[in-house]
């Protein structure tokens, strides 16, 4: 194992943090169109199904229909 300079690791962490904050701000500025709302809810549901804290949720098979975009203009 190579010895890593703590200062180097610290600086890398700071850069990561800055990038995260930048991304968060970027996402916060997104305009949500009305037609996107149901899609957003579907995605949230999908994410909860996939990464839900409930162990059973992790084993739920996702139907391919969940990925189809409905009501697109």
GROMACS .gro file of N, CA and C in nm:
model
  219
    1UNK      N    1   0.084  -0.121   0.000
    1UNK     CA    2   0.000   0.000   0.000
    1UNK      C    3   0.087   0.125   0.000
    2UNK      N    4   0.058   0.215  -0.091
    2UNK     CA    5   0.134   0.339  -0.095
    2UNK      C    6   0.078   0.434   0.010
    3UNK      N    7   0.167   0.509   0.072
    3UNK     CA    8   0.120   0.604   0.173
    3UNK      C    9   0.065   0.727   0.101
    4UNK      N   10  -0.054   0.766   0.140
    4UNK     CA   11  -0.119   0.881   0.078
    4UNK      C   12  -0.102   1.002   0.167
    5UNK      N   13  -0.066   1.112   0.105
    5UNK     CA   14  -0.050   1.237   0.178
    5UNK      C   15  -0.188   1.285   0.222
    6UNK      N   16  -0.209   1.300   0.354
    6UNK     CA   17  -0.340   1.343   0.404
    6UNK      C   18  -0.386   1.475   0.343
    7UNK      N   19  -0.291   1.565   0.321
    7UNK     CA   20  -0.323   1.695   0.263
    7UNK      C   21  -0.380   1.677   0.123
    8UNK      N   22  -0.321   1.585   0.047
    8UNK     CA   23  -0.364   1.556  -0.089
    8UNK      C   24  -0.508   1.504  -0.088
    9UNK      N   25  -0.535   1.411   0.002
    9UNK     CA   26  -0.669   1.353   0.015
    9UNK      C   27  -0.770   1.461   0.052
   10UNK      N   28  -0.730   1.546   0.145
   10UNK     CA   29  -0.816   1.654   0.192
   10UNK      C   30  -0.853   1.748   0.077
   11UNK      N   31  -0.754   1.782  -0.004
   11UNK     CA   32  -0.778   1.872  -0.117
   11UNK      C   33  -0.872   1.808  -0.218
   12UNK      N   34  -0.854   1.678  -0.241
   12UNK     CA   35  -0.941   1.607  -0.335
   12UNK      C   36  -1.085   1.606  -0.283
   13UNK      N   37  -1.101   1.589  -0.154
   13UNK     CA   38  -1.234   1.591  -0.092
   13UNK      C   39  -1.300   1.727  -0.109
   14UNK      N   40  -1.222   1.832  -0.089
   14UNK     CA   41  -1.274   1.968  -0.105
   14UNK      C   42  -1.323   1.992  -0.247
   15UNK      N   43  -1.245   1.943  -0.345
   15UNK     CA   44  -1.283   1.959  -0.485
   15UNK      C   45  -1.414   1.886  -0.512
   16UNK      N   46  -1.426   1.765  -0.459
   16UNK     CA   47  -1.549   1.686  -0.475
   16UNK      C   48  -1.668   1.760  -0.416
   17UNK      N   49  -1.647   1.817  -0.299
   17UNK     CA   50  -1.754   1.889  -0.230
   17UNK      C   51  -1.799   2.009  -0.313
   18UNK      N   52  -1.701   2.082  -0.367
   18UNK     CA   53  -1.732   2.198  -0.451
   18UNK      C   54  -1.813   2.157  -0.572
   19UNK      N   55  -1.774   2.046  -0.634
   19UNK     CA   56  -1.846   1.996  -0.752
   19UNK      C   57  -1.989   1.959  -0.716
   20UNK      N   58  -2.007   1.895  -0.601
   20UNK     CA   59  -2.140   1.856  -0.555
   20UNK      C   60  -2.230   1.977  -0.534
   21UNK      N   61  -2.175   2.078  -0.467
   21UNK     CA   62  -2.251   2.200  -0.440
   21UNK      C   63  -2.290   2.266  -0.572
   22UNK      N   64  -2.196   2.268  -0.665
   22UNK     CA   65  -2.222   2.327  -0.797
   22UNK      C   66  -2.336   2.253  -0.866
   23UNK      N   67  -2.333   2.120  -0.863
   23UNK     CA   68  -2.437   2.039  -0.925
   23UNK      C   69  -2.572   2.059  -0.858
   24UNK      N   70  -2.571   2.066  -0.726
   24UNK     CA   71  -2.695   2.088  -0.650
   24UNK      C   72  -2.760   2.219  -0.691
   25UNK      N   73  -2.679   2.323  -0.701
   25UNK     CA   74  -2.730   2.455  -0.739
   25UNK      C   75  -2.785   2.453  -0.881
   26UNK      N   76  -2.715   2.379  -0.968
   26UNK     CA   77  -2.757   2.369  -1.107
   26UNK      C   78  -2.894   2.301  -1.115
   27UNK      N   79  -2.908   2.191  -1.043
   27UNK     CA   80  -3.034   2.116  -1.042
   27UNK      C   81  -3.147   2.199  -0.982
   28UNK      N   82  -3.115   2.275  -0.877
   28UNK     CA   83  -3.216   2.358  -0.811
   28UNK      C   84  -3.273   2.462  -0.907
   29UNK      N   85  -3.194   2.501  -1.007
   29UNK     CA   86  -3.236   2.602  -1.101
   29UNK      C   87  -3.318   2.550  -1.219
   30UNK      N   88  -3.333   2.417  -1.227
   30UNK     CA   89  -3.408   2.360  -1.338
   30UNK      C   90  -3.553   2.404  -1.337
   31UNK      N   91  -3.606   2.434  -1.455
   31UNK     CA   92  -3.747   2.468  -1.467
   31UNK      C   93  -3.824   2.339  -1.491
   32UNK      N   94  -3.925   2.316  -1.409
   32UNK     CA   95  -4.005   2.195  -1.425
   32UNK      C   96  -4.131   2.229  -1.504
   33UNK      N   97  -4.139   2.174  -1.624
   33UNK     CA   98  -4.258   2.193  -1.707
   33UNK      C   99  -4.370   2.108  -1.649
   34UNK      N  100  -4.494   2.149  -1.677
   34UNK     CA  101  -4.608   2.079  -1.620
   34UNK      C  102  -4.613   1.932  -1.661
   35UNK      N  103  -4.578   1.904  -1.788
   35UNK     CA  104  -4.586   1.766  -1.836
   35UNK      C  105  -4.480   1.677  -1.771
   36UNK      N  106  -4.379   1.737  -1.712
   36UNK     CA  107  -4.271   1.660  -1.649
   36UNK      C  108  -4.311   1.605  -1.513
   37UNK      N  109  -4.408   1.670  -1.449
   37UNK     CA  110  -4.444   1.634  -1.312
   37UNK      C  111  -4.479   1.486  -1.295
   38UNK      N  112  -4.571   1.431  -1.379
   38UNK     CA  113  -4.601   1.288  -1.362
   38UNK      C  114  -4.478   1.201  -1.385
   39UNK      N  115  -4.392   1.241  -1.480
   39UNK     CA  116  -4.270   1.165  -1.507
   39UNK      C  117  -4.178   1.169  -1.385
   40UNK      N  118  -4.171   1.286  -1.324
   40UNK     CA  119  -4.086   1.304  -1.207
   40UNK      C  120  -4.135   1.216  -1.093
   41UNK      N  121  -4.268   1.211  -1.076
   41UNK     CA  122  -4.327   1.129  -0.971
   41UNK      C  123  -4.298   0.982  -0.997
   42UNK      N  124  -4.306   0.943  -1.125
   42UNK     CA  125  -4.279   0.803  -1.162
   42UNK      C  126  -4.133   0.768  -1.131
   43UNK      N  127  -4.044   0.862  -1.163
   43UNK     CA  128  -3.902   0.840  -1.136
   43UNK      C  129  -3.875   0.828  -0.987
   44UNK      N  130  -3.937   0.916  -0.910
   44UNK     CA  131  -3.921   0.913  -0.765
   44UNK      C  132  -3.966   0.779  -0.710
   45UNK      N  133  -4.081   0.733  -0.761
   45UNK     CA  134  -4.136   0.605  -0.720
   45UNK      C  135  -4.039   0.492  -0.753
   46UNK      N  136  -3.982   0.501  -0.874
   46UNK     CA  137  -3.888   0.401  -0.922
   46UNK      C  138  -3.763   0.398  -0.834
   47UNK      N  139  -3.715   0.516  -0.800
   47UNK     CA  140  -3.596   0.528  -0.716
   47UNK      C  141  -3.624   0.470  -0.577
   48UNK      N  142  -3.742   0.503  -0.523
   48UNK     CA  143  -3.778   0.450  -0.392
   48UNK      C  144  -3.789   0.299  -0.395
   49UNK      N  145  -3.844   0.247  -0.507
   49UNK     CA  146  -3.858   0.102  -0.524
   49UNK      C  147  -3.721   0.037  -0.527
   50UNK      N  148  -3.629   0.102  -0.600
   50UNK     CA  149  -3.497   0.046  -0.620
   50UNK      C  150  -3.408   0.060  -0.497
   51UNK      N  151  -3.408   0.178  -0.437
   51UNK     CA  152  -3.318   0.204  -0.327
   51UNK      C  153  -3.389   0.217  -0.193
   52UNK      N  154  -3.515   0.174  -0.191
   52UNK     CA  155  -3.594   0.184  -0.068
   52UNK      C  156  -3.525   0.118   0.050
   53UNK      N  157  -3.547   0.173   0.167
   53UNK     CA  158  -3.484   0.119   0.287
   53UNK      C  159  -3.541  -0.017   0.321
   54UNK      N  160  -3.664  -0.042   0.277
   54UNK     CA  161  -3.727  -0.170   0.300
   54UNK      C  162  -3.660  -0.274   0.212
   55UNK      N  163  -3.607  -0.381   0.273
   55UNK     CA  164  -3.537  -0.484   0.198
   55UNK      C  165  -3.623  -0.543   0.087
   56UNK      N  166  -3.751  -0.560   0.113
   56UNK     CA  167  -3.840  -0.620   0.014
   56UNK      C  168  -3.847  -0.534  -0.112
   57UNK      N  169  -3.843  -0.404  -0.092
   57UNK     CA  170  -3.852  -0.313  -0.206
   57UNK      C  171  -3.739  -0.335  -0.306
   58UNK      N  172  -3.624  -0.376  -0.256
   58UNK     CA  173  -3.509  -0.393  -0.344
   58UNK      C  174  -3.527  -0.509  -0.440
   59UNK      N  175  -3.615  -0.603  -0.402
   59UNK     CA  176  -3.633  -0.720  -0.486
   59UNK      C  177  -3.748  -0.707  -0.584
   60UNK      N  178  -3.814  -0.591  -0.581
   60UNK     CA  179  -3.926  -0.569  -0.673
   60UNK      C  180  -3.874  -0.562  -0.816
   61UNK      N  181  -3.936  -0.640  -0.902
   61UNK     CA  182  -3.897  -0.636  -1.043
   61UNK      C  183  -3.963  -0.515  -1.106
   62UNK      N  184  -3.884  -0.436  -1.177
   62UNK     CA  185  -3.938  -0.316  -1.239
   62UNK      C  186  -3.992  -0.352  -1.377
   63UNK      N  187  -4.118  -0.320  -1.400
   63UNK     CA  188  -4.179  -0.347  -1.530
   63UNK      C  189  -4.120  -0.253  -1.635
   64UNK      N  190  -4.107  -0.301  -1.757
   64UNK     CA  191  -4.051  -0.216  -1.863
   64UNK      C  192  -4.140  -0.095  -1.889
   65UNK      N  193  -4.270  -0.109  -1.858
   65UNK     CA  194  -4.364   0.001  -1.876
   65UNK      C  195  -4.323   0.125  -1.796
   66UNK      N  196  -4.259   0.100  -1.683
   66UNK     CA  197  -4.218   0.211  -1.596
   66UNK      C  198  -4.122   0.305  -1.667
   67UNK      N  199  -4.053   0.252  -1.769
   67UNK     CA  200  -3.953   0.334  -1.836
   67UNK      C  201  -4.009   0.407  -1.957
   68UNK      N  202  -4.129   0.368  -2.000
   68UNK     CA  203  -4.187   0.433  -2.117
   68UNK      C  204  -4.238   0.572  -2.080
   69UNK      N  205  -4.212   0.666  -2.168
   69UNK     CA  206  -4.257   0.802  -2.144
   69UNK      C  207  -4.401   0.815  -2.191
   70UNK      N  208  -4.489   0.854  -2.101
   70UNK     CA  209  -4.629   0.872  -2.137
   70UNK      C  210  -4.661   1.021  -2.144
   71UNK      N  211  -4.755   1.055  -2.229
   71UNK     CA  212  -4.802   1.193  -2.236
   71UNK      C  213  -4.698   1.292  -2.283
   72UNK      N  214  -4.606   1.245  -2.369
   72UNK     CA  215  -4.506   1.338  -2.423
   72UNK      C  216  -4.571   1.422  -2.531
   73UNK      N  217  -4.529   1.549  -2.539
   73UNK     CA  218  -4.586   1.635  -2.643
   73UNK      C  219  -4.506   1.620  -2.771
   0.00000   0.00000   0.00000
